[in-house]
Amino acid sequence: MNYYPAQRVGNYRLIRLLAQSRLAEVYLGEHVDLKMQAAIKILRTRLTTNNQESFLTEARSISSLSHPNIVRVLEAGVEGNMPFLVMTYTHYDTLRQCYPAGTRVPQERILSYAQQIAAALQYAHDQKLIHRDVRPENMLLGPDNSVLLTDFDLTLTSQSSFSQSMQDMMGTVIYRAPEHLKGQPCPASDQYALGIVIYEWLSGDVPFHGSFTEIANQHMFTPPQPLHEKIPEILPAIEEVVQIALAKEPKWRFANMRAFAHALEQASKLDQPPLEARTFYVNLSSPLNGKIDSVAHSVAEEKHRQTRPDSSTTPPPSLLMGQQVNRQRPPSSYPPIWRRILLVTLALLVTISGIGGLVYYTARHPTLPQTQNTSTSQVRLTAQAQTAQARGTTNTNVEATAEASATAEAEVTATAESNLYAEATQGTPIIDEALSQNIGNQWDENTSSRNERCTFTGGAYHIIEPQPGYTYPCFANGSTFSNFAFQVQMTIIKGDVGGLVFFADSAHTHYCASILNNEGNFAFFCYVNSSSSFTVPSNSVVGQKSPQPNLLTVIVHNNRVSLYVNKQYVGSIVLSLFSSGGEIGMVAYDIKQPTEVAFSHAQVWSL
C-alpha cells in the first residue's frame, strides 16, 4: 500500500495508521473541510471499470444501515482503482482485545453481547444484507457494555480473499459456516458464526482446531464437542440453543437471528434443577391461526409397562387437547415405578416479540434410571404464531408492532418449513406401503388381554383401544430410523385420538408421538422409560374433524423433529434424549370412549 500520513483519499486527509492486514489498511482520517474525524478503510485490491460500480452499489447498501449496534459507513469511493470506505471513528477496543483467545466470558455478559449482535444482524438481514465475517475482531465494546458490529464483508473482498495466504484466512475460517465455505453464504451463515463465538465465550475455546483445510472439513462434517464436556456446569438449555445454531444445514438452525436471541435469553433465565431431576424445555407458541389460551396443570401417576401383548399405557395427562381424562389405576399386577406422585407443572411466558412463550416442566424421580444420560434431558417445541397479542401493556403501537413482527416471522418460518417438507418427501421412499396387509416391515398384529388390537382389516391397518384411560401403540419391529421422514394417512373411525409414533426403543419402553384428536386438535407426546410422560398441548384446530382423514408427517434430522398435518407446518422440536433414533409406528388413545383408528399409505424417506 502506498498511502502514508498526510496523504489524501477522497475528501479525507490520512492522519495515522490504525490497523492493517493483507486485505486492507485502516487509517484515522479527517475531512478536509468539515474537520470531522473518521476511519478510512482502504482495500488491498485493484478494481476494473466493470467491478467499480458493483463495489459502489454494495457499499451504498451498507451505508444505508442505521442501527445503534452497527458502525456507520459514511461514504465510499475509488481512488486510483483502489476502493475505500469511510466509517464512523470509534476508539473502542474489539471484543477480541477485551477477551483474548482462551478467555471465558461471564454468562450475563454473553447474553448481553449476543442480544445486541443478533439485533444488529437481524436488522441487516431485514435489509437483505449478510455480514459474512461475524467474529470478535469485528465487534467493538463501547460504554455501558454496548457492542458495535463493524466490517461487513463485501462480495469483492470475499472473492479476492481466496488469493490471500491460508494464514490470513485462519482467523475467518474458524467462524465460517459450511455453506459459506462452499461459496453460498446466507443469513443463517451469520447465525452459525455467532454460535461459534458464543461457544468460544462459554468454553474459552473454539470448537474446531487444525490447519485451514482441517478446520474447513470439521465445519462440514464434524459435530462440535458437546459444551457440557468442557463446562459440566453449563445450563442444558443454553447448550441446546448453541447446538441448534451450529447445525450443519442452514434449514436446521433457528428461523432467524431474532428467534436465536430469544431462545438464548429464555434458556438463560430458566431456574433449572440439578442433574438428578429430569427436565424438558419446550418453546411453544400456538401453531397456525390459533393462540394459546390456557396451560393446564396435571398430576399423574404412571404405571410400569409390561412386555407385549399387554403393552398399552395410560395416556398423557389431561392437558391433552384440553380434555379431562378418566384416569384408571393400573391393575395391582402392574407395580408403579414410583411411590410418590409425579407432579407435572407447566408455566407459560408470552413475550411481545411474538416469538412465543417458553414452557418448562420437570418430572422429578427418587432416582434416575441407569440409562439416563448425565446431562439433563431436553425438549424444545418451536412453532411460530401467525398472530400474536402483546400482553402487559396498553400501548397499541407496541401491540401492533408485536403482531406485525410475529406475522412476518411466521411467514419466514412457514416458507422454510414448507420447503423442507417438499425437499424431504420428493425422493423415492424406502418404505411405501398401502397398509392393506403385513408385507415386510413386521407390523404388530396382536390382541391384548384387554382386547386392544393391532390388525389389518378392510384394506387398512387398524389400532383398537377399548379401555378408557389407556393408549395402545403398534410398531414396525426390527427397523430403526434416525434421519428420516415418516408419513401416514390417518382416519379416526370412532373415539378420541390417533397419531404417529417414532423414536421407540426395541423394548418399547419409550417413544414420542405426533397426535390429533377427533376435533382436529394437535399435540405432541413422549413416553419415557416406562415411567414418565410429557406433553405439549395445542388448542388450535390444525386437522380435519373425524371421520375425515388427516395426513400426518414427521421429519427428523440430527435430533430436530419437524411436524406437519396435511402438509402444513405445525412445529419443530429438538430432542437430545433420543439421539440414536428408533422404531416407528402408530398409536390410538382412548381418553373417554372406545377408540378405533385406521392407518393407510405409510411412507418413509431416508434423509
mmCIF file with all atom_site columns, C-alpha atoms in Angstrom, residues 186-336:
data_model
loop_
_atom_site.group_PDB
_atom_site.id
_atom_site.type_symbol
_atom_site.label_atom_id
_atom_site.label_alt_id
_atom_site.label_comp_id
_atom_site.label_asym_id
_atom_site.label_entity_id
_atom_site.label_seq_id
_atom_site.pdbx_PDB_ins_code
_atom_site.Cartn_x
_atom_site.Cartn_y
_atom_site.Cartn_z
_atom_site.occupancy
_atom_site.B_iso_or_equiv
_atom_site.pdbx_formal_charge
_atom_site.auth_seq_id
_atom_site.auth_comp_id
_atom_site.auth_asym_id
_atom_site.auth_atom_id
_atom_site.pdbx_PDB_model_num
ATOM 1   C CA . CYS A 1 186 ? -26.923 -16.841 3.547  1.00 0.00 ? 186 CYS A CA 1
ATOM 2   C CA . PRO A 1 187 ? -28.383 -15.082 6.618  1.00 0.00 ? 187 PRO A CA 1
ATOM 3   C CA . ALA A 1 188 ? -28.148 -18.345 8.571  1.00 0.00 ? 188 ALA A CA 1
ATOM 4   C CA . SER A 1 189 ? -24.369 -18.233 7.991  1.00 0.00 ? 189 SER A CA 1
ATOM 5   C CA . ASP A 1 190 ? -24.199 -15.229 10.327 1.00 0.00 ? 190 ASP A CA 1
ATOM 6   C CA . GLN A 1 191 ? -26.169 -17.207 12.917 1.00 0.00 ? 191 GLN A CA 1
ATOM 7   C CA . TYR A 1 192 ? -23.673 -20.067 12.670 1.00 0.00 ? 192 TYR A CA 1
ATOM 8   C CA . ALA A 1 193 ? -20.763 -17.659 13.098 1.00 0.00 ? 193 ALA A CA 1
ATOM 9   C CA . LEU A 1 194 ? -22.353 -16.076 16.165 1.00 0.00 ? 194 LEU A CA 1
ATOM 10  C CA . GLY A 1 195 ? -22.962 -19.589 17.501 1.00 0.00 ? 195 GLY A CA 1
ATOM 11  C CA . ILE A 1 196 ? -19.219 -20.280 17.208 1.00 0.00 ? 196 ILE A CA 1
ATOM 12  C CA . VAL A 1 197 ? -18.476 -17.004 19.006 1.00 0.00 ? 197 VAL A CA 1
ATOM 13  C CA . ILE A 1 198 ? -20.859 -17.881 21.852 1.00 0.00 ? 198 ILE A CA 1
ATOM 14  C CA . TYR A 1 199 ? -19.382 -21.391 22.050 1.00 0.00 ? 199 TYR A CA 1
ATOM 15  C CA . GLU A 1 200 ? -15.937 -19.800 22.397 1.00 0.00 ? 200 GLU A CA 1
ATOM 16  C CA . TRP A 1 201 ? -17.088 -17.302 25.024 1.00 0.00 ? 201 TRP A CA 1
ATOM 17  C CA . LEU A 1 202 ? -18.770 -20.017 27.085 1.00 0.00 ? 202 LEU A CA 1
ATOM 18  C CA . SER A 1 203 ? -15.935 -22.546 26.996 1.00 0.00 ? 203 SER A CA 1
ATOM 19  C CA . GLY A 1 204 ? -12.870 -20.395 26.381 1.00 0.00 ? 204 GLY A CA 1
ATOM 20  C CA . ASP A 1 205 ? -12.115 -22.423 23.263 1.00 0.00 ? 205 ASP A CA 1
ATOM 21  C CA . VAL A 1 206 ? -13.341 -22.643 19.679 1.00 0.00 ? 206 VAL A CA 1
ATOM 22  C CA . PRO A 1 207 ? -14.893 -25.970 18.651 1.00 0.00 ? 207 PRO A CA 1
ATOM 23  C CA . PHE A 1 208 ? -12.510 -26.771 15.790 1.00 0.00 ? 208 PHE A CA 1
ATOM 24  C CA . HIS A 1 209 ? -8.701  -26.730 15.502 1.00 0.00 ? 209 HIS A CA 1
ATOM 25  C CA . GLY A 1 210 ? -6.074  -27.530 12.891 1.00 0.00 ? 210 GLY A CA 1
ATOM 26  C CA . SER A 1 211 ? -4.970  -26.221 9.529  1.00 0.00 ? 211 SER A CA 1
ATOM 27  C CA . PHE A 1 212 ? -7.259  -24.233 7.268  1.00 0.00 ? 212 PHE A CA 1
ATOM 28  C CA . THR A 1 213 ? -8.294  -27.389 5.409  1.00 0.00 ? 213 THR A CA 1
ATOM 29  C CA . GLU A 1 214 ? -8.782  -29.388 8.602  1.00 0.00 ? 214 GLU A CA 1
ATOM 30  C CA . ILE A 1 215 ? -10.976 -26.712 10.179 1.00 0.00 ? 215 ILE A CA 1
ATOM 31  C CA . ALA A 1 216 ? -12.998 -26.359 6.988  1.00 0.00 ? 216 ALA A CA 1
ATOM 32  C CA . ASN A 1 217 ? -13.580 -30.125 6.885  1.00 0.00 ? 217 ASN A CA 1
ATOM 33  C CA . GLN A 1 218 ? -14.650 -30.121 10.524 1.00 0.00 ? 218 GLN A CA 1
ATOM 34  C CA . HIS A 1 219 ? -17.169 -27.363 9.822  1.00 0.00 ? 219 HIS A CA 1
ATOM 35  C CA . MET A 1 220 ? -18.536 -29.524 7.025  1.00 0.00 ? 220 MET A CA 1
ATOM 36  C CA . PHE A 1 221 ? -18.644 -32.942 8.647  1.00 0.00 ? 221 PHE A CA 1
ATOM 37  C CA . THR A 1 222 ? -17.710 -32.995 12.353 1.00 0.00 ? 222 THR A CA 1
ATOM 38  C CA . PRO A 1 223 ? -20.078 -32.093 15.200 1.00 0.00 ? 223 PRO A CA 1
ATOM 39  C CA . PRO A 1 224 ? -18.521 -29.748 17.768 1.00 0.00 ? 224 PRO A CA 1
ATOM 40  C CA . GLN A 1 225 ? -17.524 -31.253 21.080 1.00 0.00 ? 225 GLN A CA 1
ATOM 41  C CA . PRO A 1 226 ? -20.540 -31.013 23.427 1.00 0.00 ? 226 PRO A CA 1
ATOM 42  C CA . LEU A 1 227 ? -20.247 -27.978 25.659 1.00 0.00 ? 227 LEU A CA 1
ATOM 43  C CA . HIS A 1 228 ? -21.111 -29.943 28.796 1.00 0.00 ? 228 HIS A CA 1
ATOM 44  C CA . GLU A 1 229 ? -17.913 -31.970 28.292 1.00 0.00 ? 229 GLU A CA 1
ATOM 45  C CA . LYS A 1 230 ? -15.926 -28.735 28.539 1.00 0.00 ? 230 LYS A CA 1
ATOM 46  C CA . ILE A 1 231 ? -18.184 -26.980 31.050 1.00 0.00 ? 231 ILE A CA 1
ATOM 47  C CA . PRO A 1 232 ? -20.046 -29.526 33.216 1.00 0.00 ? 232 PRO A CA 1
ATOM 48  C CA . GLU A 1 233 ? -21.965 -26.748 34.953 1.00 0.00 ? 233 GLU A CA 1
ATOM 49  C CA . ILE A 1 234 ? -23.472 -25.296 31.770 1.00 0.00 ? 234 ILE A CA 1
ATOM 50  C CA . LEU A 1 235 ? -27.242 -24.908 31.684 1.00 0.00 ? 235 LEU A CA 1
ATOM 51  C CA . PRO A 1 236 ? -28.524 -27.658 29.375 1.00 0.00 ? 236 PRO A CA 1
ATOM 52  C CA . ALA A 1 237 ? -30.981 -25.327 27.658 1.00 0.00 ? 237 ALA A CA 1
ATOM 53  C CA . ILE A 1 238 ? -28.141 -22.955 26.707 1.00 0.00 ? 238 ILE A CA 1
ATOM 54  C CA . GLU A 1 239 ? -26.140 -25.836 25.260 1.00 0.00 ? 239 GLU A CA 1
ATOM 55  C CA . GLU A 1 240 ? -29.184 -26.890 23.234 1.00 0.00 ? 240 GLU A CA 1
ATOM 56  C CA . VAL A 1 241 ? -29.616 -23.389 21.800 1.00 0.00 ? 241 VAL A CA 1
ATOM 57  C CA . VAL A 1 242 ? -25.967 -23.231 20.715 1.00 0.00 ? 242 VAL A CA 1
ATOM 58  C CA . GLN A 1 243 ? -26.256 -26.713 19.230 1.00 0.00 ? 243 GLN A CA 1
ATOM 59  C CA . ILE A 1 244 ? -29.150 -25.607 17.032 1.00 0.00 ? 244 ILE A CA 1
ATOM 60  C CA . ALA A 1 245 ? -27.266 -22.528 15.814 1.00 0.00 ? 245 ALA A CA 1
ATOM 61  C CA . LEU A 1 246 ? -24.321 -24.768 14.862 1.00 0.00 ? 246 LEU A CA 1
ATOM 62  C CA . ALA A 1 247 ? -26.346 -27.181 12.750 1.00 0.00 ? 247 ALA A CA 1
ATOM 63  C CA . LYS A 1 248 ? -24.510 -28.097 9.547  1.00 0.00 ? 248 LYS A CA 1
ATOM 64  C CA . GLU A 1 249 ? -27.511 -27.302 7.350  1.00 0.00 ? 249 GLU A CA 1
ATOM 65  C CA . PRO A 1 250 ? -28.978 -23.762 7.451  1.00 0.00 ? 250 PRO A CA 1
ATOM 66  C CA . LYS A 1 251 ? -32.532 -25.144 7.441  1.00 0.00 ? 251 LYS A CA 1
ATOM 67  C CA . TRP A 1 252 ? -31.930 -26.863 10.801 1.00 0.00 ? 252 TRP A CA 1
ATOM 68  C CA . ARG A 1 253 ? -30.907 -23.633 12.548 1.00 0.00 ? 253 ARG A CA 1
ATOM 69  C CA . PHE A 1 254 ? -33.235 -21.046 14.047 1.00 0.00 ? 254 PHE A CA 1
ATOM 70  C CA . ALA A 1 255 ? -35.564 -19.316 11.598 1.00 0.00 ? 255 ALA A CA 1
ATOM 71  C CA . ASN A 1 256 ? -33.705 -16.016 12.063 1.00 0.00 ? 256 ASN A CA 1
ATOM 72  C CA . MET A 1 257 ? -31.447 -14.073 14.417 1.00 0.00 ? 257 MET A CA 1
ATOM 73  C CA . ARG A 1 258 ? -34.384 -12.799 16.449 1.00 0.00 ? 258 ARG A CA 1
ATOM 74  C CA . ALA A 1 259 ? -35.508 -16.346 17.231 1.00 0.00 ? 259 ALA A CA 1
ATOM 75  C CA . PHE A 1 260 ? -31.928 -17.317 18.133 1.00 0.00 ? 260 PHE A CA 1
ATOM 76  C CA . ALA A 1 261 ? -31.542 -14.415 20.568 1.00 0.00 ? 261 ALA A CA 1
ATOM 77  C CA . HIS A 1 262 ? -34.949 -15.051 22.110 1.00 0.00 ? 262 HIS A CA 1
ATOM 78  C CA . ALA A 1 263 ? -34.202 -18.738 22.671 1.00 0.00 ? 263 ALA A CA 1
ATOM 79  C CA . LEU A 1 264 ? -30.847 -17.891 24.270 1.00 0.00 ? 264 LEU A CA 1
ATOM 80  C CA . GLU A 1 265 ? -32.472 -15.328 26.547 1.00 0.00 ? 265 GLU A CA 1
ATOM 81  C CA . GLN A 1 266 ? -35.175 -17.730 27.708 1.00 0.00 ? 266 GLN A CA 1
ATOM 82  C CA . ALA A 1 267 ? -32.678 -20.558 28.215 1.00 0.00 ? 267 ALA A CA 1
ATOM 83  C CA . SER A 1 268 ? -30.525 -18.270 30.377 1.00 0.00 ? 268 SER A CA 1
ATOM 84  C CA . LYS A 1 269 ? -33.489 -17.308 32.557 1.00 0.00 ? 269 LYS A CA 1
ATOM 85  C CA . LEU A 1 270 ? -34.514 -20.839 33.435 1.00 0.00 ? 270 LEU A CA 1
ATOM 86  C CA . ASP A 1 271 ? -34.205 -21.794 37.090 1.00 0.00 ? 271 ASP A CA 1
ATOM 87  C CA . GLN A 1 272 ? -33.007 -25.244 36.186 1.00 0.00 ? 272 GLN A CA 1
ATOM 88  C CA . PRO A 1 273 ? -32.908 -28.083 38.716 1.00 0.00 ? 273 PRO A CA 1
ATOM 89  C CA . PRO A 1 274 ? -29.849 -30.228 39.417 1.00 0.00 ? 274 PRO A CA 1
ATOM 90  C CA . LEU A 1 275 ? -28.996 -33.189 37.223 1.00 0.00 ? 275 LEU A CA 1
ATOM 91  C CA . GLU A 1 276 ? -30.864 -35.655 39.410 1.00 0.00 ? 276 GLU A CA 1
ATOM 92  C CA . ALA A 1 277 ? -34.093 -34.103 38.129 1.00 0.00 ? 277 ALA A CA 1
ATOM 93  C CA . ARG A 1 278 ? -35.226 -34.753 34.608 1.00 0.00 ? 278 ARG A CA 1
ATOM 94  C CA . THR A 1 279 ? -36.245 -31.583 32.830 1.00 0.00 ? 279 THR A CA 1
ATOM 95  C CA . PHE A 1 280 ? -37.816 -30.909 29.484 1.00 0.00 ? 280 PHE A CA 1
ATOM 96  C CA . TYR A 1 281 ? -37.833 -27.476 27.852 1.00 0.00 ? 281 TYR A CA 1
ATOM 97  C CA . VAL A 1 282 ? -40.494 -26.528 25.362 1.00 0.00 ? 282 VAL A CA 1
ATOM 98  C CA . ASN A 1 283 ? -40.519 -23.282 23.400 1.00 0.00 ? 283 ASN A CA 1
ATOM 99  C CA . LEU A 1 284 ? -44.172 -23.110 22.454 1.00 0.00 ? 284 LEU A CA 1
ATOM 100 C CA . SER A 1 285 ? -46.467 -20.798 20.633 1.00 0.00 ? 285 SER A CA 1
ATOM 101 C CA . SER A 1 286 ? -49.678 -21.905 19.030 1.00 0.00 ? 286 SER A CA 1
ATOM 102 C CA . PRO A 1 287 ? -49.445 -23.252 15.501 1.00 0.00 ? 287 PRO A CA 1
ATOM 103 C CA . LEU A 1 288 ? -51.175 -21.767 12.503 1.00 0.00 ? 288 LEU A CA 1
ATOM 104 C CA . ASN A 1 289 ? -54.047 -19.373 13.192 1.00 0.00 ? 289 ASN A CA 1
ATOM 105 C CA . GLY A 1 290 ? -54.709 -20.128 16.823 1.00 0.00 ? 290 GLY A CA 1
ATOM 106 C CA . LYS A 1 291 ? -53.416 -18.678 20.037 1.00 0.00 ? 291 LYS A CA 1
ATOM 107 C CA . ILE A 1 292 ? -52.562 -20.178 23.379 1.00 0.00 ? 292 ILE A CA 1
ATOM 108 C CA . ASP A 1 293 ? -55.477 -19.680 25.713 1.00 0.00 ? 293 ASP A CA 1
ATOM 109 C CA . SER A 1 294 ? -54.535 -21.738 28.710 1.00 0.00 ? 294 SER A CA 1
ATOM 110 C CA . VAL A 1 295 ? -51.997 -24.113 30.111 1.00 0.00 ? 295 VAL A CA 1
ATOM 111 C CA . ALA A 1 296 ? -53.216 -26.953 32.241 1.00 0.00 ? 296 ALA A CA 1
ATOM 112 C CA . HIS A 1 297 ? -51.733 -28.411 35.379 1.00 0.00 ? 297 HIS A CA 1
ATOM 113 C CA . SER A 1 298 ? -51.935 -32.117 35.912 1.00 0.00 ? 298 SER A CA 1
ATOM 114 C CA . VAL A 1 299 ? -50.927 -34.752 38.414 1.00 0.00 ? 299 VAL A CA 1
ATOM 115 C CA . ALA A 1 300 ? -50.305 -38.203 37.034 1.00 0.00 ? 300 ALA A CA 1
ATOM 116 C CA . GLU A 1 301 ? -49.154 -41.482 38.495 1.00 0.00 ? 301 GLU A CA 1
ATOM 117 C CA . GLU A 1 302 ? -47.727 -43.683 35.744 1.00 0.00 ? 302 GLU A CA 1
ATOM 118 C CA . LYS A 1 303 ? -47.643 -47.441 35.612 1.00 0.00 ? 303 LYS A CA 1
ATOM 119 C CA . HIS A 1 304 ? -44.769 -49.613 34.524 1.00 0.00 ? 304 HIS A CA 1
ATOM 120 C CA . ARG A 1 305 ? -45.226 -51.015 31.035 1.00 0.00 ? 305 ARG A CA 1
ATOM 121 C CA . GLN A 1 306 ? -45.069 -54.768 30.699 1.00 0.00 ? 306 GLN A CA 1
ATOM 122 C CA . THR A 1 307 ? -43.967 -56.833 27.721 1.00 0.00 ? 307 THR A CA 1
ATOM 123 C CA . ARG A 1 308 ? -46.289 -57.169 24.785 1.00 0.00 ? 308 ARG A CA 1
ATOM 124 C CA . PRO A 1 309 ? -49.028 -58.073 24.029 1.00 0.00 ? 309 PRO A CA 1
ATOM 125 C CA . ASP A 1 310 ? -50.215 -56.128 27.115 1.00 0.00 ? 310 ASP A CA 1
ATOM 126 C CA . SER A 1 311 ? -48.228 -53.087 26.015 1.00 0.00 ? 311 SER A CA 1
ATOM 127 C CA . SER A 1 312 ? -50.857 -50.405 26.431 1.00 0.00 ? 312 SER A CA 1
ATOM 128 C CA . THR A 1 313 ? -50.062 -47.379 28.517 1.00 0.00 ? 313 THR A CA 1
ATOM 129 C CA . THR A 1 314 ? -52.019 -44.807 30.379 1.00 0.00 ? 314 THR A CA 1
ATOM 130 C CA . PRO A 1 315 ? -52.401 -41.746 28.178 1.00 0.00 ? 315 PRO A CA 1
ATOM 131 C CA . PRO A 1 316 ? -50.794 -38.381 28.730 1.00 0.00 ? 316 PRO A CA 1
ATOM 132 C CA . PRO A 1 317 ? -52.332 -36.139 31.380 1.00 0.00 ? 317 PRO A CA 1
ATOM 133 C CA . SER A 1 318 ? -55.450 -34.053 30.875 1.00 0.00 ? 318 SER A CA 1
ATOM 134 C CA . LEU A 1 319 ? -53.523 -31.277 29.190 1.00 0.00 ? 319 LEU A CA 1
ATOM 135 C CA . LEU A 1 320 ? -54.025 -33.295 26.001 1.00 0.00 ? 320 LEU A CA 1
ATOM 136 C CA . MET A 1 321 ? -56.292 -31.123 23.861 1.00 0.00 ? 321 MET A CA 1
ATOM 137 C CA . GLY A 1 322 ? -57.792 -29.606 26.990 1.00 0.00 ? 322 GLY A CA 1
ATOM 138 C CA . GLN A 1 323 ? -59.927 -32.683 27.731 1.00 0.00 ? 323 GLN A CA 1
ATOM 139 C CA . GLN A 1 324 ? -60.365 -34.331 31.077 1.00 0.00 ? 324 GLN A CA 1
ATOM 140 C CA . VAL A 1 325 ? -59.140 -37.905 31.244 1.00 0.00 ? 325 VAL A CA 1
ATOM 141 C CA . ASN A 1 326 ? -60.834 -40.502 33.386 1.00 0.00 ? 326 ASN A CA 1
ATOM 142 C CA . ARG A 1 327 ? -57.623 -41.983 34.691 1.00 0.00 ? 327 ARG A CA 1
ATOM 143 C CA . GLN A 1 328 ? -57.708 -45.639 35.626 1.00 0.00 ? 328 GLN A CA 1
ATOM 144 C CA . ARG A 1 329 ? -55.289 -47.034 38.154 1.00 0.00 ? 329 ARG A CA 1
ATOM 145 C CA . PRO A 1 330 ? -53.382 -49.921 36.610 1.00 0.00 ? 330 PRO A CA 1
ATOM 146 C CA . PRO A 1 331 ? -54.071 -53.415 37.900 1.00 0.00 ? 331 PRO A CA 1
ATOM 147 C CA . SER A 1 332 ? -52.228 -54.432 41.039 1.00 0.00 ? 332 SER A CA 1
ATOM 148 C CA . SER A 1 333 ? -50.031 -56.697 38.932 1.00 0.00 ? 333 SER A CA 1
ATOM 149 C CA . TYR A 1 334 ? -48.535 -53.543 37.415 1.00 0.00 ? 334 TYR A CA 1
ATOM 150 C CA . PRO A 1 335 ? -46.400 -52.068 40.215 1.00 0.00 ? 335 PRO A CA 1
ATOM 151 C CA . PRO A 1 336 ? -45.892 -48.277 39.926 1.00 0.00 ? 336 PRO A CA 1
#
